[in-house]
PDB file of C-alpha atoms in Angstrom:
ATOM      1  CA  ARG A   1      -6.879   2.167  11.411  1.00 26.00           C
ATOM      2  CA  LEU A   2      -3.560   0.478  10.782  1.00 28.00           C
ATOM      3  CA  PRO A   3      -0.760   2.683   9.460  1.00 36.00           C
ATOM      4  CA  GLY A   4       0.255   2.550   5.831  1.00 46.00           C
ATOM      5  CA  ARG A   5       3.801   2.009   4.655  1.00 42.00           C
ATOM      6  CA  THR A   6       6.308   4.825   5.012  1.00 39.00           C
ATOM      7  CA  PRO A   7       9.214   3.754   2.803  1.00 36.00           C
ATOM      8  CA  GLY A   8      12.282   5.892   2.272  1.00 34.00           C
ATOM      9  CA  ASN A   9      11.276   6.675  -1.292  1.00 37.00           C
ATOM     10  CA  GLN A  10       7.870   8.019  -0.272  1.00 41.00           C
ATOM     11  CA  GLY A  11       6.888  10.874  -2.561  1.00 38.00           C
ATOM     12  CA  ARG A  12       9.118   9.744  -5.398  1.00 40.00           C
ATOM     13  CA  VAL A  13       7.748   7.657  -8.246  1.00 38.00           C
ATOM     14  CA  PRO A  14       9.641   4.388  -8.735  1.00 42.00           C
ATOM     15  CA  VAL A  15       9.911   3.134 -12.300  1.00 36.00           C
ATOM     16  CA  PRO A  16       9.488  -0.642 -12.386  1.00 40.00           C
ATOM     17  CA  ALA A  17      11.408  -2.629 -14.964  1.00 40.00           C
ATOM     18  CA  PRO A  18       8.817  -3.329 -17.664  1.00 36.00           C
ATOM     19  CA  MET A  19       7.616  -6.805 -18.527  1.00 39.00           C
ATOM     20  CA  THR A  20       7.627  -7.526 -22.226  1.00 39.00           C
ATOM     21  CA  ASP A  21       4.874 -10.151 -22.092  1.00 45.00           C
ATOM     22  CA  THR A  22       2.045 -11.265 -19.821  1.00 44.00           C
ATOM     23  CA  THR A  23       4.102 -13.616 -17.643  1.00 45.00           C
ATOM     24  CA  SER A  24       4.573 -12.976 -13.954  1.00 49.00           C
ATOM     25  CA  PRO A  25       7.352 -10.493 -13.174  1.00 53.00           C
ATOM     26  CA  PHE A  26       8.229 -12.490 -10.051  1.00 52.00           C
ATOM     27  CA  ALA A  27       9.289 -16.107  -9.770  1.00 58.00           C
ATOM     28  CA  GLY A  28       6.303 -17.862  -8.239  1.00 72.00           C
ATOM     29  CA  GLY A  29       4.359 -14.591  -7.947  1.00 90.00           C
ATOM     30  CA  ARG A  30       0.669 -14.908  -7.162  1.00 96.00           C
ATOM     31  CA  PHE A  31      -2.036 -12.287  -7.744  1.00 98.00           C
ATOM     32  CA  PHE A  32      -5.780 -11.743  -7.469  1.00 98.00           C
ATOM     33  CA  ASP A  33      -7.700  -9.502  -9.887  1.00 98.00           C
ATOM     34  CA  ASN A  34     -10.605  -8.327  -7.766  1.00 98.00           C
ATOM     35  CA  HIS A  35     -12.244  -6.292 -10.532  1.00 98.00           C
ATOM     36  CA  CYS A  36     -12.319  -7.254 -14.202  1.00 98.00           C
ATOM     37  CA  HIS A  37     -14.914  -7.608 -16.938  1.00 97.00           C
ATOM     38  CA  LEU A  38     -14.357 -11.092 -18.320  1.00 96.00           C
ATOM     39  CA  GLU A  39     -17.691 -10.976 -20.116  1.00 89.00           C
ATOM     40  CA  HIS A  40     -16.775  -7.870 -22.118  1.00 84.00           C
ATOM     41  CA  GLU A  41     -16.684  -8.173 -25.907  1.00 82.00           C
ATOM     42  CA  ARG A  42     -13.313  -6.388 -25.989  1.00 82.00           C
ATOM     43  CA  ILE A  43     -11.528  -8.993 -23.841  1.00 81.00           C
ATOM     44  CA  PRO A  44      -8.613 -10.058 -26.098  1.00 75.00           C
ATOM     45  CA  GLY A  45      -9.177 -13.483 -27.659  1.00 81.00           C
ATOM     46  CA  GLY A  46     -12.258 -14.220 -25.581  1.00 89.00           C
ATOM     47  CA  THR A  47     -12.751 -15.279 -21.998  1.00 95.00           C
ATOM     48  CA  VAL A  48     -11.181 -18.743 -22.125  1.00 95.00           C
ATOM     49  CA  ALA A  49      -7.900 -17.563 -23.638  1.00 95.00           C
ATOM     50  CA  THR A  50      -7.829 -14.555 -21.317  1.00 96.00           C
ATOM     51  CA  LEU A  51      -8.153 -16.740 -18.243  1.00 97.00           C
ATOM     52  CA  GLU A  52      -5.443 -19.091 -19.514  1.00 96.00           C
ATOM     53  CA  ARG A  53      -2.998 -16.211 -19.998  1.00 95.00           C
ATOM     54  CA  ALA A  54      -3.791 -14.811 -16.574  1.00 96.00           C
ATOM     55  CA  ARG A  55      -3.325 -18.139 -14.813  1.00 96.00           C
ATOM     56  CA  ALA A  56       0.015 -18.563 -16.563  1.00 94.00           C
ATOM     57  CA  ALA A  57       0.946 -15.121 -15.176  1.00 95.00           C
ATOM     58  CA  GLY A  58       0.199 -16.204 -11.613  1.00 96.00           C
ATOM     59  CA  VAL A  59      -3.357 -14.908 -11.215  1.00 97.00           C
ATOM     60  CA  ILE A  60      -5.185 -17.295  -8.898  1.00 98.00           C
ATOM     61  CA  GLY A  61      -8.574 -15.577  -8.627  1.00 98.00           C
ATOM     62  CA  PHE A  62     -10.909 -13.229 -10.461  1.00 98.00           C
ATOM     63  CA  ILE A  63     -14.000 -11.182  -9.641  1.00 98.00           C
ATOM     64  CA  THR A  64     -15.905 -10.466 -12.848  1.00 98.00           C
ATOM     65  CA  VAL A  65     -18.149  -7.474 -12.352  1.00 98.00           C
ATOM     66  CA  GLY A  66     -21.620  -6.808 -13.672  1.00 97.00           C
ATOM     67  CA  CYS A  67     -22.789  -3.424 -14.961  1.00 97.00           C
ATOM     68  CA  ASP A  68     -26.417  -4.180 -15.863  1.00 97.00           C
ATOM     69  CA  ALA A  69     -28.748  -7.196 -15.796  1.00 97.00           C
ATOM     70  CA  ALA A  70     -27.562  -8.866 -19.010  1.00 97.00           C
ATOM     71  CA  ASP A  71     -23.939  -8.180 -18.207  1.00 96.00           C
ATOM     72  CA  SER A  72     -24.375  -9.541 -14.678  1.00 98.00           C
ATOM     73  CA  GLN A  73     -25.933 -12.746 -16.004  1.00 97.00           C
ATOM     74  CA  ARG A  74     -22.918 -13.273 -18.268  1.00 97.00           C
ATOM     75  CA  CYS A  75     -20.658 -12.800 -15.251  1.00 97.00           C
ATOM     76  CA  ILE A  76     -22.615 -15.456 -13.356  1.00 98.00           C
ATOM     77  CA  ASP A  77     -22.323 -17.853 -16.292  1.00 97.00           C
ATOM     78  CA  ILE A  78     -18.538 -17.387 -16.489  1.00 97.00           C
ATOM     79  CA  ALA A  79     -18.181 -17.882 -12.745  1.00 98.00           C
ATOM     80  CA  ALA A  80     -20.213 -21.103 -12.939  1.00 98.00           C
ATOM     81  CA  GLN A  81     -17.764 -22.482 -15.495  1.00 97.00           C
ATOM     82  CA  ASN A  82     -14.570 -21.632 -13.602  1.00 98.00           C
ATOM     83  CA  ASP A  83     -13.641 -22.543 -10.025  1.00 98.00           C
ATOM     84  CA  ASP A  84     -11.381 -19.492  -9.668  1.00 98.00           C
ATOM     85  CA  VAL A  85     -13.927 -16.910 -10.885  1.00 98.00           C
ATOM     86  CA  TRP A  86     -16.671 -15.220  -8.857  1.00 98.00           C
ATOM     87  CA  ALA A  87     -19.321 -12.722  -9.970  1.00 98.00           C
ATOM     88  CA  THR A  88     -21.061  -9.542  -8.895  1.00 98.00           C
ATOM     89  CA  VAL A  89     -24.410  -8.183 -10.014  1.00 98.00           C
ATOM     90  CA  GLY A  90     -25.019  -4.493 -10.308  1.00 98.00           C
ATOM     91  CA  VAL A  91     -26.149  -1.454 -12.235  1.00 98.00           C
ATOM     92  CA  HIS A  92     -23.351   0.899 -13.228  1.00 98.00           C
ATOM     93  CA  PRO A  93     -24.128   4.624 -12.916  1.00 98.00           C
ATOM     94  CA  HIS A  94     -24.030   4.868 -16.713  1.00 97.00           C
ATOM     95  CA  GLU A  95     -26.996   2.450 -16.793  1.00 97.00           C
ATOM     96  CA  ALA A  96     -28.869   3.932 -13.834  1.00 98.00           C
ATOM     97  CA  LYS A  97     -31.650   5.318 -15.992  1.00 97.00           C
ATOM     98  CA  GLY A  98     -32.841   1.711 -16.466  1.00 96.00           C
ATOM     99  CA  GLY A  99     -33.351   1.062 -12.746  1.00 98.00           C
ATOM    100  CA  ILE A 100     -32.489  -2.060 -10.744  1.00 98.00           C
ATOM    101  CA  ASP A 101     -35.417  -4.390 -11.431  1.00 98.00           C
ATOM    102  CA  GLY A 102     -33.408  -6.463 -13.908  1.00 98.00           C
ATOM    103  CA  ILE A 103     -30.766  -7.501 -11.393  1.00 98.00           C
ATOM    104  CA  LEU A 104     -33.147  -8.510  -8.593  1.00 98.00           C
ATOM    105  CA  PRO A 105     -33.667 -12.125  -9.799  1.00 98.00           C
ATOM    106  CA  LEU A 106     -29.887 -12.608 -10.059  1.00 98.00           C
ATOM    107  CA  ILE A 107     -29.088 -11.929  -6.421  1.00 98.00           C
ATOM    108  CA  GLY A 108     -28.637 -15.165  -4.555  1.00 94.00           C
ATOM    109  CA  GLN A 109     -27.504 -17.196  -7.543  1.00 97.00           C
ATOM    110  CA  PRO A 110     -24.391 -19.342  -6.922  1.00 97.00           C
ATOM    111  CA  LYS A 111     -21.080 -17.462  -6.817  1.00 98.00           C
ATOM    112  CA  VAL A 112     -22.682 -14.007  -6.682  1.00 98.00           C
ATOM    113  CA  MET A 113     -20.438 -12.404  -4.099  1.00 98.00           C
ATOM    114  CA  ALA A 114     -21.306  -8.692  -4.148  1.00 98.00           C
ATOM    115  CA  ILE A 115     -23.603  -5.922  -5.348  1.00 98.00           C
ATOM    116  CA  GLY A 116     -22.063  -3.590  -7.915  1.00 98.00           C
ATOM    117  CA  GLU A 117     -20.440  -1.962  -9.534  1.00 98.00           C
ATOM    118  CA  CYS A 118     -22.688   0.879  -8.583  1.00 98.00           C
ATOM    119  CA  GLY A 119     -22.255   4.485  -7.613  1.00 98.00           C
ATOM    120  CA  LEU A 120     -21.993   7.886  -9.231  1.00 98.00           C
ATOM    121  CA  ASP A 121     -20.235   9.122 -12.357  1.00 98.00           C
ATOM    122  CA  TYR A 122     -20.509  12.869 -12.832  1.00 98.00           C
ATOM    123  CA  HIS A 123     -17.782  12.941 -15.495  1.00 95.00           C
ATOM    124  CA  TYR A 124     -19.871  11.418 -18.275  1.00 95.00           C
ATOM    125  CA  ASP A 125     -23.397  11.813 -16.857  1.00 95.00           C
ATOM    126  CA  ASN A 126     -24.672   9.025 -19.116  1.00 95.00           C
ATOM    127  CA  SER A 127     -27.641   8.804 -16.763  1.00 97.00           C
ATOM    128  CA  PRO A 128     -29.294  11.785 -15.048  1.00 98.00           C
ATOM    129  CA  ARG A 129     -27.652  12.497 -11.709  1.00 98.00           C
ATOM    130  CA  GLU A 130     -30.878  12.084  -9.767  1.00 98.00           C
ATOM    131  CA  ALA A 131     -31.335   8.620 -11.301  1.00 98.00           C
ATOM    132  CA  GLN A 132     -27.733   7.780 -10.413  1.00 98.00           C
ATOM    133  CA  ARG A 133     -28.286   8.781  -6.800  1.00 98.00           C
ATOM    134  CA  GLU A 134     -31.545   6.833  -6.510  1.00 98.00           C
ATOM    135  CA  VAL A 135     -30.104   3.676  -8.061  1.00 98.00           C
ATOM    136  CA  PHE A 136     -26.956   3.890  -5.953  1.00 98.00           C
ATOM    137  CA  ALA A 137     -29.008   4.184  -2.770  1.00 98.00           C
ATOM    138  CA  ALA A 138     -31.204   1.282  -3.870  1.00 98.00           C
ATOM    139  CA  GLN A 139     -28.182  -0.953  -4.402  1.00 98.00           C
ATOM    140  CA  ILE A 140     -26.752  -0.034  -1.000  1.00 98.00           C
ATOM    141  CA  ALA A 141     -30.090  -1.179   0.405  1.00 98.00           C
ATOM    142  CA  LEU A 142     -29.765  -4.456  -1.521  1.00 98.00           C
ATOM    143  CA  ALA A 143     -26.314  -5.024  -0.078  1.00 98.00           C
ATOM    144  CA  HIS A 144     -27.737  -4.581   3.416  1.00 98.00           C
ATOM    145  CA  GLN A 145     -30.795  -6.716   2.698  1.00 98.00           C
ATOM    146  CA  HIS A 146     -28.771  -9.631   1.336  1.00 98.00           C
ATOM    147  CA  ASP A 147     -25.701  -9.121   3.556  1.00 98.00           C
ATOM    148  CA  LEU A 148     -23.398  -8.766   0.544  1.00 98.00           C
ATOM    149  CA  PRO A 149     -20.298  -6.616  -0.046  1.00 98.00           C
ATOM    150  CA  LEU A 150     -20.702  -3.460  -2.123  1.00 99.00           C
ATOM    151  CA  VAL A 151     -18.490  -2.460  -5.075  1.00 98.00           C
ATOM    152  CA  ILE A 152     -18.482   1.301  -5.662  1.00 98.00           C
ATOM    153  CA  HIS A 153     -17.652   3.277  -8.803  1.00 98.00           C
ATOM    154  CA  THR A 154     -17.301   6.988  -8.087  1.00 98.00           C
ATOM    155  CA  ARG A 155     -15.967   9.648 -10.417  1.00 97.00           C
ATOM    156  CA  GLU A 156     -16.032  13.385  -9.729  1.00 97.00           C
ATOM    157  CA  ALA A 157     -18.755  12.749  -7.135  1.00 98.00           C
ATOM    158  CA  TRP A 158     -17.003  12.219  -3.812  1.00 98.00           C
ATOM    159  CA  ASP A 159     -19.244  14.386  -1.644  1.00 98.00           C
ATOM    160  CA  ASP A 160     -22.499  12.920  -2.958  1.00 98.00           C
ATOM    161  CA  THR A 161     -21.052   9.404  -2.681  1.00 98.00           C
ATOM    162  CA  PHE A 162     -20.239   9.874   0.996  1.00 98.00           C
ATOM    163  CA  ASP A 163     -23.551  11.640   1.676  1.00 98.00           C
ATOM    164  CA  ILE A 164     -25.518   8.701   0.272  1.00 98.00           C
ATOM    165  CA  LEU A 165     -23.410   6.175   2.164  1.00 98.00           C
ATOM    166  CA  ALA A 166     -23.994   8.146   5.358  1.00 98.00           C
ATOM    167  CA  ALA A 167     -27.742   8.237   4.746  1.00 98.00           C
ATOM    168  CA  GLU A 168     -28.074   4.554   3.824  1.00 98.00           C
ATOM    169  CA  GLY A 169     -25.322   3.116   6.011  1.00 98.00           C
ATOM    170  CA  THR A 170     -22.063   1.770   4.627  1.00 98.00           C
ATOM    171  CA  PRO A 171     -22.313  -1.989   4.055  1.00 98.00           C
ATOM    172  CA  THR A 172     -19.798  -4.246   5.696  1.00 94.00           C
ATOM    173  CA  ASN A 173     -16.999  -4.938   3.185  1.00 98.00           C
ATOM    174  CA  THR A 174     -17.396  -1.955   0.888  1.00 98.00           C
ATOM    175  CA  ILE A 175     -14.837  -1.713  -1.918  1.00 99.00           C
ATOM    176  CA  PHE A 176     -13.961   1.508  -3.726  1.00 98.00           C
ATOM    177  CA  HIS A 177     -13.037   0.038  -7.100  1.00 98.00           C
ATOM    178  CA  CYS A 178     -10.449   1.771  -9.305  1.00 98.00           C
ATOM    179  CA  PHE A 179      -9.754   4.263  -6.545  1.00 98.00           C
ATOM    180  CA  THR A 180      -8.587   7.518  -8.154  1.00 97.00           C
ATOM    181  CA  GLY A 181      -8.567   9.952  -5.259  1.00 97.00           C
ATOM    182  CA  GLY A 182      -5.753  11.443  -3.271  1.00 98.00           C
ATOM    183  CA  PRO A 183      -4.851  11.079   0.412  1.00 98.00           C
ATOM    184  CA  HIS A 184      -7.849  13.120   1.624  1.00 98.00           C
ATOM    185  CA  ASP A 185     -10.336  10.940  -0.271  1.00 98.00           C
ATOM    186  CA  ALA A 186      -8.490   7.802   0.812  1.00 98.00           C
ATOM    187  CA  ARG A 187      -8.793   8.753   4.472  1.00 98.00           C
ATOM    188  CA  ARG A 188     -12.520   9.386   4.065  1.00 98.00           C
ATOM    189  CA  CYS A 189     -12.936   5.913   2.559  1.00 98.00           C
ATOM    190  CA  LEU A 190     -10.803   4.273   5.231  1.00 98.00           C
ATOM    191  CA  ASP A 191     -12.635   6.078   8.009  1.00 98.00           C
ATOM    192  CA  ILE A 192     -15.878   4.322   7.019  1.00 98.00           C
ATOM    193  CA  GLY A 193     -14.133   0.944   6.912  1.00 98.00           C
ATOM    194  CA  ALA A 194     -13.793   0.553   3.145  1.00 98.00           C
ATOM    195  CA  PHE A 195     -11.184  -1.220   1.052  1.00 98.00           C
ATOM    196  CA  LEU A 196      -9.243   0.716  -1.618  1.00 98.00           C
ATOM    197  CA  SER A 197      -8.716  -1.087  -4.906  1.00 98.00           C
ATOM    198  CA  PHE A 198      -5.939   0.249  -7.133  1.00 98.00           C
ATOM    199  CA  SER A 199      -5.824  -0.192 -10.905  1.00 98.00           C
ATOM    200  CA  GLY A 200      -3.213   0.397 -13.598  1.00 98.00           C
ATOM    201  CA  ILE A 201      -3.592   4.149 -13.079  1.00 98.00           C
ATOM    202  CA  VAL A 202      -1.196   3.802 -10.137  1.00 98.00           C
ATOM    203  CA  THR A 203       1.579   2.974 -12.656  1.00 97.00           C
ATOM    204  CA  PHE A 204       1.175   6.336 -14.434  1.00 97.00           C
ATOM    205  CA  PRO A 205       3.971   8.800 -13.546  1.00 96.00           C
ATOM    206  CA  SER A 206       1.461  11.671 -13.427  1.00 96.00           C
ATOM    207  CA  ALA A 207      -0.700   9.997 -10.750  1.00 98.00           C
ATOM    208  CA  LYS A 208       1.117  11.569  -7.812  1.00 98.00           C
ATOM    209  CA  ASP A 209      -1.891  12.042  -5.506  1.00 98.00           C
ATOM    210  CA  LEU A 210      -3.098   8.513  -6.184  1.00 98.00           C
ATOM    211  CA  GLN A 211       0.354   7.123  -5.452  1.00 98.00           C
ATOM    212  CA  ALA A 212       0.425   9.033  -2.161  1.00 98.00           C
ATOM    213  CA  ALA A 213      -2.915   7.452  -1.276  1.00 98.00           C
ATOM    214  CA  ALA A 214      -1.494   4.013  -2.071  1.00 98.00           C
ATOM    215  CA  VAL A 215       1.381   4.629   0.332  1.00 98.00           C
ATOM    216  CA  LEU A 216      -0.870   5.565   3.255  1.00 97.00           C
ATOM    217  CA  CYS A 217      -3.410   2.768   2.707  1.00 98.00           C
ATOM    218  CA  PRO A 218      -3.197   0.197   5.527  1.00 98.00           C
ATOM    219  CA  SER A 219      -1.946  -3.216   4.498  1.00 98.00           C
ATOM    220  CA  ASP A 220      -5.241  -4.849   5.446  1.00 98.00           C
ATOM    221  CA  ARG A 221      -7.330  -2.564   3.191  1.00 98.00           C
ATOM    222  CA  ILE A 222      -5.408  -2.605  -0.100  1.00 98.00           C
ATOM    223  CA  LEU A 223      -6.572  -4.446  -3.226  1.00 98.00           C
ATOM    224  CA  ALA A 224      -5.270  -4.745  -6.797  1.00 98.00           C
ATOM    225  CA  GLU A 225      -7.349  -4.855  -9.967  1.00 98.00           C
ATOM    226  CA  THR A 226      -7.127  -4.385 -13.708  1.00 98.00           C
ATOM    227  CA  ASP A 227     -10.646  -3.135 -14.557  1.00 98.00           C
ATOM    228  CA  SER A 228      -9.855  -4.899 -17.821  1.00 96.00           C
ATOM    229  CA  PRO A 229     -10.393  -4.435 -20.692  1.00 95.00           C
ATOM    230  CA  PHE A 230      -9.911  -0.789 -19.665  1.00 95.00           C
ATOM    231  CA  LEU A 231      -6.969   1.130 -18.162  1.00 96.00           C
ATOM    232  CA  ALA A 232      -3.980  -0.964 -19.234  1.00 96.00           C
ATOM    233  CA  PRO A 233      -0.995  -0.311 -16.964  1.00 97.00           C
ATOM    234  CA  ILE A 234       2.443   0.769 -18.059  1.00 96.00           C
ATOM    235  CA  PRO A 235       4.115  -0.788 -20.081  1.00 93.00           C
ATOM    236  CA  HIS A 236       0.941  -1.873 -21.919  1.00 94.00           C
ATOM    237  CA  ARG A 237      -0.680   1.525 -22.423  1.00 93.00           C
ATOM    238  CA  GLY A 238      -2.524   1.664 -25.713  1.00 90.00           C
ATOM    239  CA  LYS A 239      -3.352  -2.055 -25.596  1.00 92.00           C
ATOM    240  CA  GLN A 240      -6.472  -3.785 -24.387  1.00 94.00           C
ATOM    241  CA  ASN A 241      -6.071  -4.516 -20.710  1.00 96.00           C
ATOM    242  CA  GLU A 242      -6.472  -8.030 -19.312  1.00 96.00           C
ATOM    243  CA  PRO A 243      -6.175  -9.773 -15.939  1.00 97.00           C
ATOM    244  CA  ALA A 244      -2.701 -11.099 -16.809  1.00 95.00           C
ATOM    245  CA  PHE A 245      -1.471  -7.516 -16.332  1.00 96.00           C
ATOM    246  CA  VAL A 246      -2.497  -7.233 -12.674  1.00 97.00           C
ATOM    247  CA  GLY A 247       1.082  -8.090 -11.692  1.00 96.00           C
ATOM    248  CA  HIS A 248       2.137  -4.678 -12.983  1.00 96.00           C
ATOM    249  CA  VAL A 249      -0.256  -3.043 -10.525  1.00 97.00           C
ATOM    250  CA  VAL A 250       1.079  -5.109  -7.633  1.00 97.00           C
ATOM    251  CA  TYR A 251       4.673  -4.390  -8.700  1.00 96.00           C
ATOM    252  CA  ALA A 252       4.039  -0.630  -8.768  1.00 97.00           C
ATOM    253  CA  LEU A 253       2.237  -0.663  -5.419  1.00 98.00           C
ATOM    254  CA  ALA A 254       5.034  -2.667  -3.827  1.00 97.00           C
ATOM    255  CA  ALA A 255       7.695  -0.286  -5.149  1.00 97.00           C
ATOM    256  CA  LEU A 256       5.797   2.737  -3.852  1.00 98.00           C
ATOM    257  CA  ARG A 257       5.200   1.251  -0.415  1.00 97.00           C
ATOM    258  CA  GLY A 258       8.559  -0.383   0.158  1.00 97.00           C
ATOM    259  CA  ASP A 259       7.084  -3.887   0.181  1.00 96.00           C
ATOM    260  CA  THR A 260       8.409  -6.871  -1.675  1.00 94.00           C
ATOM    261  CA  PRO A 261       6.189  -7.775  -4.636  1.00 94.00           C
ATOM    262  CA  ALA A 262       5.625 -11.269  -3.244  1.00 94.00           C
ATOM    263  CA  GLU A 263       4.581  -9.809   0.116  1.00 95.00           C
ATOM    264  CA  LEU A 264       2.124  -7.372  -1.418  1.00 97.00           C
ATOM    265  CA  GLY A 265       0.800  -9.971  -3.835  1.00 97.00           C
ATOM    266  CA  GLU A 266      -0.080 -12.288  -0.969  1.00 97.00           C
ATOM    267  CA  CYS A 267      -1.518  -9.370   1.000  1.00 98.00           C
ATOM    268  CA  THR A 268      -3.897  -8.421  -1.813  1.00 98.00           C
ATOM    269  CA  ILE A 269      -4.938 -12.070  -2.239  1.00 98.00           C
ATOM    270  CA  SER A 270      -5.787 -12.326   1.453  1.00 98.00           C
ATOM    271  CA  ASN A 271      -7.639  -9.004   1.387  1.00 98.00           C
ATOM    272  CA  ALA A 272      -9.668 -10.000  -1.677  1.00 98.00           C
ATOM    273  CA  ARG A 273     -10.758 -13.197   0.058  1.00 98.00           C
ATOM    274  CA  ILE A 274     -11.804 -11.195   3.107  1.00 98.00           C
ATOM    275  CA  ALA A 275     -13.502  -8.417   1.152  1.00 98.00           C
ATOM    276  CA  PHE A 276     -15.592 -10.805  -0.950  1.00 98.00           C
ATOM    277  CA  ARG A 277     -15.938 -13.530   1.732  1.00 98.00           C
ATOM    278  CA  LEU A 278     -14.427 -16.228  -0.445  1.00 98.00           C
TER     279      LEU A 278
END
């Protein structure tokens, strides 16, 4: 495992200068949003306008992520219409009670690059936990069967998540989306070869453990996402999130790690291409 950054300001929270609009904070900055929901009804102004704003802000690629069969089909349709968008198909733990049969015909369609998001969410328990565990294991099996990356959602369920991965085998190119753990959880993810994807939460001053995890993450395992339309980063808290804001995540990560924003932006682009085999 490659070492993470150890900048002189490690342990202190840098406060980036806020952007007042959706344009790139860096001249010529380039970014990749490896986890967004372009099909979501809350995307501001619709998908076309959202993609235009993001491209103007330097975003060169997007993974739009499915959460059930209908949602996954919409992701596939958006990806088919845009050269810089790719899709996943999956059943979110909230939808686990419905099983995985609906997504099976979608696997193998053009531009489907991963299974997920799938996993466990013990915070809301919108599906029974046993159903969540069964559906998570089934989607790990699909990732193995089709040789696809796996996108994991886990919340307040670390031990069960790792137990199921150990039982089923961690797929090559596993991504922990919207990673919210601390250094201990990060090391457990890294030890099984996973990528850590950081969202706008890393910009929150209170997210000290998460920021420490971002510092230790090796440069070849770090990803940036928005999870839009959720989790808008500072300085856009209270607004609908969108892929144009992913630069804020990269800026915060770079400040924490002692990287230049351009360096980290290019690093996360390269890692996204590797993680999703683009």
